[in-house]
GROMACS .gro file of C-alpha atoms in nm:
model
  500
    1UNK     CA    1   0.000   0.000   0.000
    2UNK     CA    2   0.145   0.337  -0.099
    3UNK     CA    3   0.211   0.609   0.158
    4UNK     CA    4  -0.033   0.900   0.181
    5UNK     CA    5   0.058   1.234   0.037
    6UNK     CA    6  -0.023   1.543   0.244
    7UNK     CA    7  -0.125   1.838   0.030
    8UNK     CA    8  -0.197   2.186   0.162
    9UNK     CA    9  -0.534   2.343   0.109
   10UNK     CA   10  -0.588   2.522  -0.220
   11UNK     CA   11  -0.549   2.898  -0.188
   12UNK     CA   12  -0.610   3.012  -0.542
   13UNK     CA   13  -0.888   3.256  -0.617
   14UNK     CA   14  -1.100   2.995  -0.793
   15UNK     CA   15  -1.081   2.734  -0.514
   16UNK     CA   16  -1.257   2.727  -0.181
   17UNK     CA   17  -1.008   2.802   0.096
   18UNK     CA   18  -0.977   2.552   0.379
   19UNK     CA   19  -1.021   2.715   0.722
   20UNK     CA   20  -0.712   2.725   0.941
   21UNK     CA   21  -0.854   2.487   1.200
   22UNK     CA   22  -0.892   2.200   0.957
   23UNK     CA   23  -0.606   1.946   0.931
   24UNK     CA   24  -0.423   1.906   0.600
   25UNK     CA   25  -0.614   1.707   0.343
   26UNK     CA   26  -0.487   1.348   0.326
   27UNK     CA   27  -0.507   1.180  -0.011
   28UNK     CA   28  -0.384   0.850  -0.150
   29UNK     CA   29  -0.170   0.864  -0.457
   30UNK     CA   30  -0.289   0.526  -0.585
   31UNK     CA   31  -0.531   0.275  -0.438
   32UNK     CA   32  -0.583   0.234  -0.067
   33UNK     CA   33  -0.859   0.366   0.154
   34UNK     CA   34  -1.071   0.667   0.071
   35UNK     CA   35  -0.994   1.013   0.216
   36UNK     CA   36  -1.309   0.983   0.431
   37UNK     CA   37  -1.177   0.665   0.591
   38UNK     CA   38  -0.836   0.825   0.645
   39UNK     CA   39  -0.997   1.123   0.812
   40UNK     CA   40  -1.211   0.900   1.036
   41UNK     CA   41  -0.904   0.704   1.145
   42UNK     CA   42  -0.712   1.025   1.209
   43UNK     CA   43  -0.999   1.153   1.425
   44UNK     CA   44  -0.990   0.835   1.634
   45UNK     CA   45  -0.614   0.852   1.685
   46UNK     CA   46  -0.590   1.228   1.733
   47UNK     CA   47  -0.620   1.402   2.067
   48UNK     CA   48  -0.870   1.685   2.104
   49UNK     CA   49  -0.760   1.994   2.293
   50UNK     CA   50  -1.078   2.191   2.366
   51UNK     CA   51  -1.042   2.561   2.416
   52UNK     CA   52  -1.183   2.710   2.737
   53UNK     CA   53  -1.488   2.930   2.701
   54UNK     CA   54  -1.701   3.148   2.925
   55UNK     CA   55  -2.069   3.228   2.899
   56UNK     CA   56  -2.414   3.132   3.015
   57UNK     CA   57  -2.393   2.763   2.934
   58UNK     CA   58  -2.038   2.735   3.066
   59UNK     CA   59  -2.163   2.869   3.399
   60UNK     CA   60  -2.451   2.619   3.397
   61UNK     CA   61  -2.201   2.337   3.342
   62UNK     CA   62  -1.998   2.455   3.641
   63UNK     CA   63  -2.313   2.471   3.853
   64UNK     CA   64  -2.411   2.119   3.751
   65UNK     CA   65  -2.061   1.989   3.828
   66UNK     CA   66  -2.084   2.133   4.180
   67UNK     CA   67  -2.438   2.007   4.238
   68UNK     CA   68  -2.381   1.653   4.110
   69UNK     CA   69  -2.054   1.611   4.298
   70UNK     CA   70  -2.195   1.765   4.615
   71UNK     CA   71  -2.462   1.496   4.609
   72UNK     CA   72  -2.224   1.215   4.512
   73UNK     CA   73  -1.947   1.295   4.760
   74UNK     CA   74  -2.167   1.423   5.041
   75UNK     CA   75  -2.458   1.177   5.048
   76UNK     CA   76  -2.270   0.883   5.206
   77UNK     CA   77  -2.163   1.101   5.499
   78UNK     CA   78  -2.517   1.197   5.600
   79UNK     CA   79  -2.648   1.024   5.914
   80UNK     CA   80  -3.005   0.921   5.989
   81UNK     CA   81  -3.120   0.759   6.315
   82UNK     CA   82  -2.761   0.683   6.411
   83UNK     CA   83  -2.669   0.513   6.083
   84UNK     CA   84  -2.562   0.606   5.733
   85UNK     CA   85  -2.857   0.770   5.559
   86UNK     CA   86  -2.800   0.605   5.221
   87UNK     CA   87  -2.642   0.261   5.231
   88UNK     CA   88  -2.686  -0.036   4.997
   89UNK     CA   89  -2.577  -0.316   5.228
   90UNK     CA   90  -2.543  -0.609   4.991
   91UNK     CA   91  -2.411  -0.843   5.260
   92UNK     CA   92  -2.716  -0.794   5.482
   93UNK     CA   93  -2.942  -0.760   5.175
   94UNK     CA   94  -3.084  -0.430   5.295
   95UNK     CA   95  -3.103  -0.094   5.122
   96UNK     CA   96  -3.124   0.203   5.358
   97UNK     CA   97  -3.258   0.524   5.202
   98UNK     CA   98  -3.309   0.771   5.486
   99UNK     CA   99  -3.615   0.644   5.677
  100UNK     CA  100  -3.691   0.364   5.432
  101UNK     CA  101  -3.547   0.013   5.444
  102UNK     CA  102  -3.582  -0.199   5.129
  103UNK     CA  103  -3.538  -0.576   5.121
  104UNK     CA  104  -3.492  -0.821   4.832
  105UNK     CA  105  -3.871  -0.858   4.826
  106UNK     CA  106  -3.888  -0.491   4.725
  107UNK     CA  107  -3.716  -0.551   4.392
  108UNK     CA  108  -4.039  -0.437   4.223
  109UNK     CA  109  -3.954  -0.083   4.330
  110UNK     CA  110  -3.622  -0.109   4.151
  111UNK     CA  111  -3.800  -0.226   3.837
  112UNK     CA  112  -4.045   0.065   3.855
  113UNK     CA  113  -3.756   0.306   3.914
  114UNK     CA  114  -3.588   0.179   3.597
  115UNK     CA  115  -3.911   0.227   3.405
  116UNK     CA  116  -3.933   0.584   3.537
  117UNK     CA  117  -3.574   0.650   3.431
  118UNK     CA  118  -3.640   0.513   3.083
  119UNK     CA  119  -3.948   0.728   3.025
  120UNK     CA  120  -3.772   1.033   3.169
  121UNK     CA  121  -3.490   0.970   2.921
  122UNK     CA  122  -3.738   0.942   2.635
  123UNK     CA  123  -3.913   1.262   2.742
  124UNK     CA  124  -3.599   1.473   2.789
  125UNK     CA  125  -3.450   1.349   2.463
  126UNK     CA  126  -3.768   1.422   2.266
  127UNK     CA  127  -3.770   1.774   2.407
  128UNK     CA  128  -3.404   1.873   2.429
  129UNK     CA  129  -3.183   1.603   2.278
  130UNK     CA  130  -2.874   1.496   2.475
  131UNK     CA  131  -2.919   1.756   2.746
  132UNK     CA  132  -2.834   1.501   3.016
  133UNK     CA  133  -2.507   1.420   2.839
  134UNK     CA  134  -2.393   1.780   2.834
  135UNK     CA  135  -2.462   1.870   3.196
  136UNK     CA  136  -2.516   1.571   3.427
  137UNK     CA  137  -2.362   1.259   3.272
  138UNK     CA  138  -2.077   1.130   3.495
  139UNK     CA  139  -1.851   1.102   3.191
  140UNK     CA  140  -1.908   1.468   3.106
  141UNK     CA  141  -1.884   1.586   3.467
  142UNK     CA  142  -1.554   1.412   3.545
  143UNK     CA  143  -1.409   1.505   3.208
  144UNK     CA  144  -1.490   1.867   3.292
  145UNK     CA  145  -1.318   1.831   3.631
  146UNK     CA  146  -1.009   1.667   3.481
  147UNK     CA  147  -0.988   1.926   3.201
  148UNK     CA  148  -1.006   2.207   3.458
  149UNK     CA  149  -0.707   2.053   3.637
  150UNK     CA  150  -0.530   2.013   3.304
  151UNK     CA  151  -0.586   2.378   3.211
  152UNK     CA  152  -0.463   2.498   3.549
  153UNK     CA  153  -0.140   2.298   3.520
  154UNK     CA  154  -0.063   2.291   3.145
  155UNK     CA  155  -0.233   2.608   3.026
  156UNK     CA  156  -0.497   2.672   2.764
  157UNK     CA  157  -0.537   2.503   2.428
  158UNK     CA  158  -0.226   2.629   2.244
  159UNK     CA  159  -0.003   2.571   2.546
  160UNK     CA  160  -0.127   2.213   2.578
  161UNK     CA  161  -0.073   2.147   2.208
  162UNK     CA  162   0.285   2.280   2.226
  163UNK     CA  163   0.353   2.076   2.538
  164UNK     CA  164   0.229   1.754   2.375
  165UNK     CA  165   0.439   1.818   2.065
  166UNK     CA  166   0.752   1.908   2.264
  167UNK     CA  167   1.017   1.638   2.325
  168UNK     CA  168   1.030   1.477   2.665
  169UNK     CA  169   1.237   1.664   2.916
  170UNK     CA  170   1.241   1.756   3.284
  171UNK     CA  171   0.984   2.035   3.241
  172UNK     CA  172   0.738   1.820   3.045
  173UNK     CA  173   0.784   1.528   3.284
  174UNK     CA  174   0.726   1.750   3.586
  175UNK     CA  175   0.410   1.907   3.442
  176UNK     CA  176   0.263   1.577   3.323
  177UNK     CA  177   0.346   1.403   3.651
  178UNK     CA  178   0.183   1.681   3.854
  179UNK     CA  179  -0.132   1.658   3.646
  180UNK     CA  180  -0.158   1.281   3.678
  181UNK     CA  181  -0.094   1.286   4.052
  182UNK     CA  182  -0.392   1.518   4.098
  183UNK     CA  183  -0.600   1.313   3.854
  184UNK     CA  184  -0.525   0.992   4.042
  185UNK     CA  185  -0.607   1.159   4.374
  186UNK     CA  186  -0.947   1.270   4.240
  187UNK     CA  187  -1.009   0.927   4.088
  188UNK     CA  188  -0.915   0.751   4.414
  189UNK     CA  189  -1.144   0.980   4.612
  190UNK     CA  190  -1.420   0.900   4.364
  191UNK     CA  191  -1.363   0.525   4.389
  192UNK     CA  192  -1.357   0.537   4.769
  193UNK     CA  193  -1.682   0.733   4.775
  194UNK     CA  194  -1.843   0.487   4.537
  195UNK     CA  195  -1.757   0.196   4.770
  196UNK     CA  196  -1.897   0.407   5.055
  197UNK     CA  197  -2.245   0.355   4.915
  198UNK     CA  198  -2.212  -0.023   4.968
  199UNK     CA  199  -2.012  -0.032   5.292
  200UNK     CA  200  -2.032   0.213   5.588
  201UNK     CA  201  -1.808   0.493   5.470
  202UNK     CA  202  -1.680   0.586   5.817
  203UNK     CA  203  -1.562   0.231   5.877
  204UNK     CA  204  -1.432   0.224   5.522
  205UNK     CA  205  -1.212   0.523   5.590
  206UNK     CA  206  -1.056   0.359   5.894
  207UNK     CA  207  -1.010   0.034   5.705
  208UNK     CA  208  -0.841   0.222   5.423
  209UNK     CA  209  -0.598   0.391   5.662
  210UNK     CA  210  -0.510   0.063   5.834
  211UNK     CA  211  -0.522  -0.152   5.515
  212UNK     CA  212  -0.786  -0.381   5.663
  213UNK     CA  213  -1.035  -0.374   5.375
  214UNK     CA  214  -1.166  -0.693   5.225
  215UNK     CA  215  -1.051  -0.817   4.883
  216UNK     CA  216  -1.374  -0.719   4.707
  217UNK     CA  217  -1.364  -0.372   4.858
  218UNK     CA  218  -1.007  -0.326   4.735
  219UNK     CA  219  -1.100  -0.461   4.391
  220UNK     CA  220  -1.398  -0.232   4.334
  221UNK     CA  221  -1.221   0.071   4.477
  222UNK     CA  222  -0.921   0.023   4.247
  223UNK     CA  223  -1.143  -0.068   3.951
  224UNK     CA  224  -1.371   0.235   3.984
  225UNK     CA  225  -1.074   0.467   4.046
  226UNK     CA  226  -0.894   0.331   3.740
  227UNK     CA  227  -1.211   0.363   3.529
  228UNK     CA  228  -1.255   0.726   3.636
  229UNK     CA  229  -0.890   0.808   3.563
  230UNK     CA  230  -0.897   0.634   3.225
  231UNK     CA  231  -1.235   0.756   3.103
  232UNK     CA  232  -1.207   1.120   3.214
  233UNK     CA  233  -0.833   1.158   3.162
  234UNK     CA  234  -0.765   0.969   2.839
  235UNK     CA  235  -1.075   0.841   2.660
  236UNK     CA  236  -1.293   1.149   2.711
  237UNK     CA  237  -1.481   1.218   2.389
  238UNK     CA  238  -1.419   0.862   2.262
  239UNK     CA  239  -1.666   0.736   2.523
  240UNK     CA  240  -1.933   0.976   2.395
  241UNK     CA  241  -1.861   0.915   2.027
  242UNK     CA  242  -1.788   0.544   2.006
  243UNK     CA  243  -1.892   0.369   2.330
  244UNK     CA  244  -2.207   0.537   2.461
  245UNK     CA  245  -2.519   0.356   2.332
  246UNK     CA  246  -2.731   0.664   2.402
  247UNK     CA  247  -2.550   0.847   2.123
  248UNK     CA  248  -2.659   0.579   1.878
  249UNK     CA  249  -3.028   0.550   1.950
  250UNK     CA  250  -3.105   0.914   2.026
  251UNK     CA  251  -3.173   0.976   1.656
  252UNK     CA  252  -3.497   0.777   1.678
  253UNK     CA  253  -3.621   0.999   1.964
  254UNK     CA  254  -3.555   1.342   1.813
  255UNK     CA  255  -3.734   1.513   1.527
  256UNK     CA  256  -3.751   1.856   1.366
  257UNK     CA  257  -3.926   2.003   1.671
  258UNK     CA  258  -3.668   1.889   1.929
  259UNK     CA  259  -3.462   2.168   2.083
  260UNK     CA  260  -3.094   2.095   2.017
  261UNK     CA  261  -2.779   2.298   1.961
  262UNK     CA  262  -2.835   2.421   1.605
  263UNK     CA  263  -2.640   2.634   1.360
  264UNK     CA  264  -2.860   2.884   1.176
  265UNK     CA  265  -2.741   2.812   0.821
  266UNK     CA  266  -3.003   3.046   0.675
  267UNK     CA  267  -2.852   3.339   0.856
  268UNK     CA  268  -2.489   3.223   0.861
  269UNK     CA  269  -2.422   3.124   0.500
  270UNK     CA  270  -2.229   3.198   0.293
  271UNK     CA  271  -1.961   3.211   0.561
  272UNK     CA  272  -1.621   3.375   0.536
  273UNK     CA  273  -1.377   3.614   0.698
  274UNK     CA  274  -1.436   3.985   0.669
  275UNK     CA  275  -1.348   4.321   0.820
  276UNK     CA  276  -1.574   4.470   1.085
  277UNK     CA  277  -1.591   4.790   0.880
  278UNK     CA  278  -1.769   4.641   0.579
  279UNK     CA  279  -2.138   4.574   0.540
  280UNK     CA  280  -2.134   4.197   0.500
  281UNK     CA  281  -2.496   4.191   0.383
  282UNK     CA  282  -2.418   4.414   0.085
  283UNK     CA  283  -2.116   4.192   0.016
  284UNK     CA  284  -2.347   3.892  -0.004
  285UNK     CA  285  -2.205   3.721   0.305
  286UNK     CA  286  -2.374   3.556   0.598
  287UNK     CA  287  -2.311   3.623   0.966
  288UNK     CA  288  -2.064   3.334   1.013
  289UNK     CA  289  -1.709   3.472   1.005
  290UNK     CA  290  -1.561   3.122   0.980
  291UNK     CA  291  -1.346   3.176   1.289
  292UNK     CA  292  -1.363   2.805   1.387
  293UNK     CA  293  -1.404   2.885   1.757
  294UNK     CA  294  -1.716   2.669   1.769
  295UNK     CA  295  -1.496   2.374   1.671
  296UNK     CA  296  -1.210   2.464   1.902
  297UNK     CA  297  -1.431   2.470   2.213
  298UNK     CA  298  -1.624   2.152   2.128
  299UNK     CA  299  -1.530   1.869   2.370
  300UNK     CA  300  -1.600   1.608   2.100
  301UNK     CA  301  -1.426   1.803   1.822
  302UNK     CA  302  -1.719   1.827   1.578
  303UNK     CA  303  -1.826   2.114   1.359
  304UNK     CA  304  -2.184   2.204   1.452
  305UNK     CA  305  -2.215   2.389   1.121
  306UNK     CA  306  -2.231   2.051   0.947
  307UNK     CA  307  -2.571   1.992   1.110
  308UNK     CA  308  -2.691   1.782   1.401
  309UNK     CA  309  -2.458   1.487   1.465
  310UNK     CA  310  -2.484   1.199   1.707
  311UNK     CA  311  -2.146   1.301   1.857
  312UNK     CA  312  -2.291   1.632   1.982
  313UNK     CA  313  -2.352   1.613   2.359
  314UNK     CA  314  -2.554   1.935   2.372
  315UNK     CA  315  -2.319   2.113   2.613
  316UNK     CA  316  -2.366   2.456   2.452
  317UNK     CA  317  -1.994   2.546   2.448
  318UNK     CA  318  -2.019   2.643   2.081
  319UNK     CA  319  -2.316   2.867   2.165
  320UNK     CA  320  -2.110   3.064   2.417
  321UNK     CA  321  -1.812   3.093   2.180
  322UNK     CA  322  -2.024   3.206   1.885
  323UNK     CA  323  -2.217   3.462   2.091
  324UNK     CA  324  -1.888   3.620   2.197
  325UNK     CA  325  -1.780   3.651   1.834
  326UNK     CA  326  -2.119   3.794   1.735
  327UNK     CA  327  -2.087   4.053   2.013
  328UNK     CA  328  -1.743   4.158   1.889
  329UNK     CA  329  -1.873   4.188   1.534
  330UNK     CA  330  -2.182   4.384   1.648
  331UNK     CA  331  -2.407   4.110   1.507
  332UNK     CA  332  -2.716   3.972   1.676
  333UNK     CA  333  -2.644   3.673   1.904
  334UNK     CA  334  -2.791   3.331   1.842
  335UNK     CA  335  -2.620   3.225   1.521
  336UNK     CA  336  -2.569   2.899   1.709
  337UNK     CA  337  -2.841   2.844   1.967
  338UNK     CA  338  -3.075   2.595   2.130
  339UNK     CA  339  -3.367   2.571   1.891
  340UNK     CA  340  -3.539   2.326   1.660
  341UNK     CA  341  -3.456   2.241   1.303
  342UNK     CA  342  -3.804   2.350   1.199
  343UNK     CA  343  -3.745   2.692   1.354
  344UNK     CA  344  -3.446   2.741   1.124
  345UNK     CA  345  -3.604   2.617   0.802
  346UNK     CA  346  -3.946   2.778   0.859
  347UNK     CA  347  -3.817   3.097   1.022
  348UNK     CA  348  -4.004   3.046   1.352
  349UNK     CA  349  -3.939   3.262   1.654
  350UNK     CA  350  -3.830   3.101   1.980
  351UNK     CA  351  -4.181   3.128   2.138
  352UNK     CA  352  -4.332   2.969   1.828
  353UNK     CA  353  -4.074   2.690   1.835
  354UNK     CA  354  -4.138   2.627   2.207
  355UNK     CA  355  -4.510   2.583   2.143
  356UNK     CA  356  -4.431   2.300   1.904
  357UNK     CA  357  -4.241   2.119   2.179
  358UNK     CA  358  -4.567   1.991   2.327
  359UNK     CA  359  -4.649   1.752   2.045
  360UNK     CA  360  -4.828   1.415   2.084
  361UNK     CA  361  -4.508   1.220   2.153
  362UNK     CA  362  -4.409   1.451   2.438
  363UNK     CA  363  -4.759   1.452   2.584
  364UNK     CA  364  -4.776   1.071   2.580
  365UNK     CA  365  -4.435   1.040   2.746
  366UNK     CA  366  -4.535   1.299   3.007
  367UNK     CA  367  -4.865   1.128   3.086
  368UNK     CA  368  -4.704   0.785   3.125
  369UNK     CA  369  -4.422   0.928   3.334
  370UNK     CA  370  -4.665   1.109   3.562
  371UNK     CA  371  -4.889   0.806   3.609
  372UNK     CA  372  -4.599   0.574   3.688
  373UNK     CA  373  -4.442   0.832   3.922
  374UNK     CA  374  -4.769   0.884   4.112
  375UNK     CA  375  -4.818   0.510   4.145
  376UNK     CA  376  -4.458   0.468   4.261
  377UNK     CA  377  -4.489   0.736   4.530
  378UNK     CA  378  -4.829   0.613   4.650
  379UNK     CA  379  -4.703   0.255   4.668
  380UNK     CA  380  -4.399   0.359   4.870
  381UNK     CA  381  -4.607   0.573   5.104
  382UNK     CA  382  -4.869   0.305   5.170
  383UNK     CA  383  -4.653  -0.006   5.171
  384UNK     CA  384  -4.672  -0.220   5.481
  385UNK     CA  385  -4.363  -0.229   5.698
  386UNK     CA  386  -4.442  -0.581   5.818
  387UNK     CA  387  -4.420  -0.890   5.603
  388UNK     CA  388  -4.496  -1.249   5.690
  389UNK     CA  389  -4.436  -1.565   5.492
  390UNK     CA  390  -4.595  -1.892   5.612
  391UNK     CA  391  -4.391  -2.206   5.547
  392UNK     CA  392  -4.543  -2.543   5.630
  393UNK     CA  393  -4.328  -2.806   5.797
  394UNK     CA  394  -4.302  -3.072   5.526
  395UNK     CA  395  -4.182  -3.336   5.773
  396UNK     CA  396  -4.517  -3.369   5.951
  397UNK     CA  397  -4.832  -3.234   5.788
  398UNK     CA  398  -5.049  -3.307   6.087
  399UNK     CA  399  -5.035  -3.530   6.392
  400UNK     CA  400  -5.245  -3.620   6.692
  401UNK     CA  401  -5.075  -3.579   7.030
  402UNK     CA  402  -5.165  -3.666   7.388
  403UNK     CA  403  -5.481  -3.504   7.515
  404UNK     CA  404  -5.675  -3.550   7.194
  405UNK     CA  405  -5.519  -3.251   7.016
  406UNK     CA  406  -5.427  -3.217   6.648
  407UNK     CA  407  -5.105  -3.023   6.580
  408UNK     CA  408  -4.974  -2.863   6.262
  409UNK     CA  409  -4.625  -2.711   6.263
  410UNK     CA  410  -4.542  -2.399   6.057
  411UNK     CA  411  -4.255  -2.156   6.029
  412UNK     CA  412  -4.321  -1.785   6.007
  413UNK     CA  413  -4.072  -1.562   5.828
  414UNK     CA  414  -4.138  -1.222   5.989
  415UNK     CA  415  -3.974  -0.916   5.832
  416UNK     CA  416  -3.985  -0.578   6.006
  417UNK     CA  417  -3.883  -0.320   5.743
  418UNK     CA  418  -3.921  -0.023   5.977
  419UNK     CA  419  -3.657   0.116   6.209
  420UNK     CA  420  -3.866   0.062   6.520
  421UNK     CA  421  -3.886  -0.266   6.715
  422UNK     CA  422  -4.217  -0.445   6.694
  423UNK     CA  423  -4.401  -0.675   6.933
  424UNK     CA  424  -4.649  -0.898   6.754
  425UNK     CA  425  -4.942  -1.100   6.879
  426UNK     CA  426  -5.023  -1.413   6.679
  427UNK     CA  427  -5.373  -1.545   6.619
  428UNK     CA  428  -5.540  -1.793   6.384
  429UNK     CA  429  -5.890  -1.823   6.235
  430UNK     CA  430  -6.072  -2.069   6.014
  431UNK     CA  431  -6.180  -2.352   6.243
  432UNK     CA  432  -6.348  -2.337   6.587
  433UNK     CA  433  -6.106  -2.403   6.872
  434UNK     CA  434  -5.782  -2.318   6.686
  435UNK     CA  435  -5.495  -2.181   6.897
  436UNK     CA  436  -5.138  -2.081   6.810
  437UNK     CA  437  -4.816  -2.058   7.012
  438UNK     CA  438  -4.447  -2.044   6.932
  439UNK     CA  439  -4.276  -2.382   6.940
  440UNK     CA  440  -3.982  -2.274   7.158
  441UNK     CA  441  -4.138  -2.030   7.406
  442UNK     CA  442  -4.501  -2.152   7.406
  443UNK     CA  443  -4.637  -1.801   7.376
  444UNK     CA  444  -4.839  -1.607   7.119
  445UNK     CA  445  -4.619  -1.297   7.150
  446UNK     CA  446  -4.317  -1.248   6.921
  447UNK     CA  447  -4.059  -0.967   6.930
  448UNK     CA  448  -3.904  -0.858   6.599
  449UNK     CA  449  -3.614  -0.609   6.621
  450UNK     CA  450  -3.599  -0.302   6.400
  451UNK     CA  451  -3.498  -0.350   6.034
  452UNK     CA  452  -3.455  -0.723   6.075
  453UNK     CA  453  -3.621  -1.055   6.006
  454UNK     CA  454  -3.693  -1.350   6.230
  455UNK     CA  455  -3.778  -1.712   6.160
  456UNK     CA  456  -4.032  -1.832   6.419
  457UNK     CA  457  -4.155  -2.193   6.440
  458UNK     CA  458  -4.518  -2.207   6.553
  459UNK     CA  459  -4.761  -2.482   6.651
  460UNK     CA  460  -5.131  -2.455   6.569
  461UNK     CA  461  -5.350  -2.684   6.779
  462UNK     CA  462  -5.708  -2.801   6.735
  463UNK     CA  463  -5.915  -3.029   6.959
  464UNK     CA  464  -5.966  -3.362   6.781
  465UNK     CA  465  -6.336  -3.349   6.865
  466UNK     CA  466  -6.374  -3.036   6.648
  467UNK     CA  467  -6.174  -3.176   6.357
  468UNK     CA  468  -6.294  -3.323   6.031
  469UNK     CA  469  -6.029  -3.518   5.837
  470UNK     CA  470  -5.882  -3.336   5.535
  471UNK     CA  471  -5.741  -2.994   5.447
  472UNK     CA  472  -5.902  -2.681   5.587
  473UNK     CA  473  -5.835  -2.319   5.492
  474UNK     CA  474  -5.706  -2.102   5.776
  475UNK     CA  475  -5.575  -1.747   5.824
  476UNK     CA  476  -5.272  -1.667   6.037
  477UNK     CA  477  -5.267  -1.310   6.167
  478UNK     CA  478  -4.983  -1.103   6.313
  479UNK     CA  479  -5.071  -0.769   6.473
  480UNK     CA  480  -4.862  -0.521   6.669
  481UNK     CA  481  -4.782  -0.157   6.732
  482UNK     CA  482  -4.465   0.046   6.680
  483UNK     CA  483  -4.317   0.292   6.926
  484UNK     CA  484  -4.464   0.581   6.729
  485UNK     CA  485  -4.816   0.439   6.769
  486UNK     CA  486  -4.851   0.313   6.414
  487UNK     CA  487  -5.012  -0.030   6.392
  488UNK     CA  488  -4.897  -0.316   6.174
  489UNK     CA  489  -5.128  -0.599   6.076
  490UNK     CA  490  -5.067  -0.873   5.824
  491UNK     CA  491  -5.277  -1.179   5.743
  492UNK     CA  492  -5.162  -1.479   5.540
  493UNK     CA  493  -5.367  -1.774   5.422
  494UNK     CA  494  -5.260  -2.133   5.465
  495UNK     CA  495  -5.412  -2.479   5.510
  496UNK     CA  496  -5.459  -2.697   5.816
  497UNK     CA  497  -5.434  -3.075   5.781
  498UNK     CA  498  -5.635  -3.315   5.995
  499UNK     CA  499  -5.530  -3.678   5.957
  500UNK     CA  500  -5.781  -3.964   5.951
   0.00000   0.00000   0.00000
């Protein structure tokens, strides 16, 4: 295969000039891959150095970084009733979320929560594209944090490019090492916090200092730290462009009325450089000065002027950069803005475009999301904090003992999901003369500690004179009262066997 030949952009009067930000055009002399393939491969291998930008959307990104990380890093340290407020204790199979304790039997709530997340994703994407990606996605947030550290240590875009192209020396080694030390510290803090959601974080901190953590804790802490360091420090836009599945299927959820970052080609074309002193309208030029700042600030390195692309994460950095250029040129802002494709082609104003947001698809998503959310909240608010499973003793279905009494043995699995201890009184109905006691203590009163379960063997007795051979339907009832005065009652059906 022949080597590629690099040719500079044409600069003659009859040819279209290539903007300065574009790389040299790579062409094959004979055979080989097409220039499009060569460019795609170069984009994968090349490193993007986004330029820093200020503006409205840049400030919103900073706010979202602070809010999301305040929740992530701070939530495990909150205390509630003398314990960690949010703790997913996999070993004990309990999920603590403030005053709520969820058990494996509550997996339905997890399923409903996933359904809510899916419909929320559909709704937000139909209305505003990849808005989540640009402001709240962990990949975007940590990339923003790591890039801020990189800019503080290595400088802005041109300084970073020169440093990467410079040969290795003491200065480059010192700067790169300083950056990676801080990156690893942030990644390790992130990994430790992540483990703190699954193990008590205060005990985790002491175990980390004394190197007494378990093997799985060490594994997941190192794994999550390494993933944070690699994804936010090295892979960055590659995750958004080539690995994230959301980028691939978002195209089926957006349409011409979805608000996305959009270049106004009607107003901007034909683009080109010009002096501020000329009237560009009389010269037959559009508002785009072809400065390439919108490309330089893009974290994924795309040109928004080529239209909506799946690589765009909707961060709005190009909007801020373009508005600054428009202000310097005394042009109206909004050449690049959040709007719909229909607004550009049909010349709609922003209020008119916003009215078209509430189309049937959005209304259906909103209705389903609201109904599921209401049902989810009502179910959580009204769920019983006492559960009871009745397990029959398979070894002896029924037996007659001394005194002319029929006995059936059961085991009760009692689960107290509240954080208050509970004293229960057992009773049984279904046949005249039935009585119930615990097998070990011979009492009808059972104590169940807070947020715990207890397996209680019970004996249900029936005078033989009242018994008819066969199976009889019965109801076992557990009733009690919490310290706060709230009552808990649960009834389970079972069967009572009377032998011949």
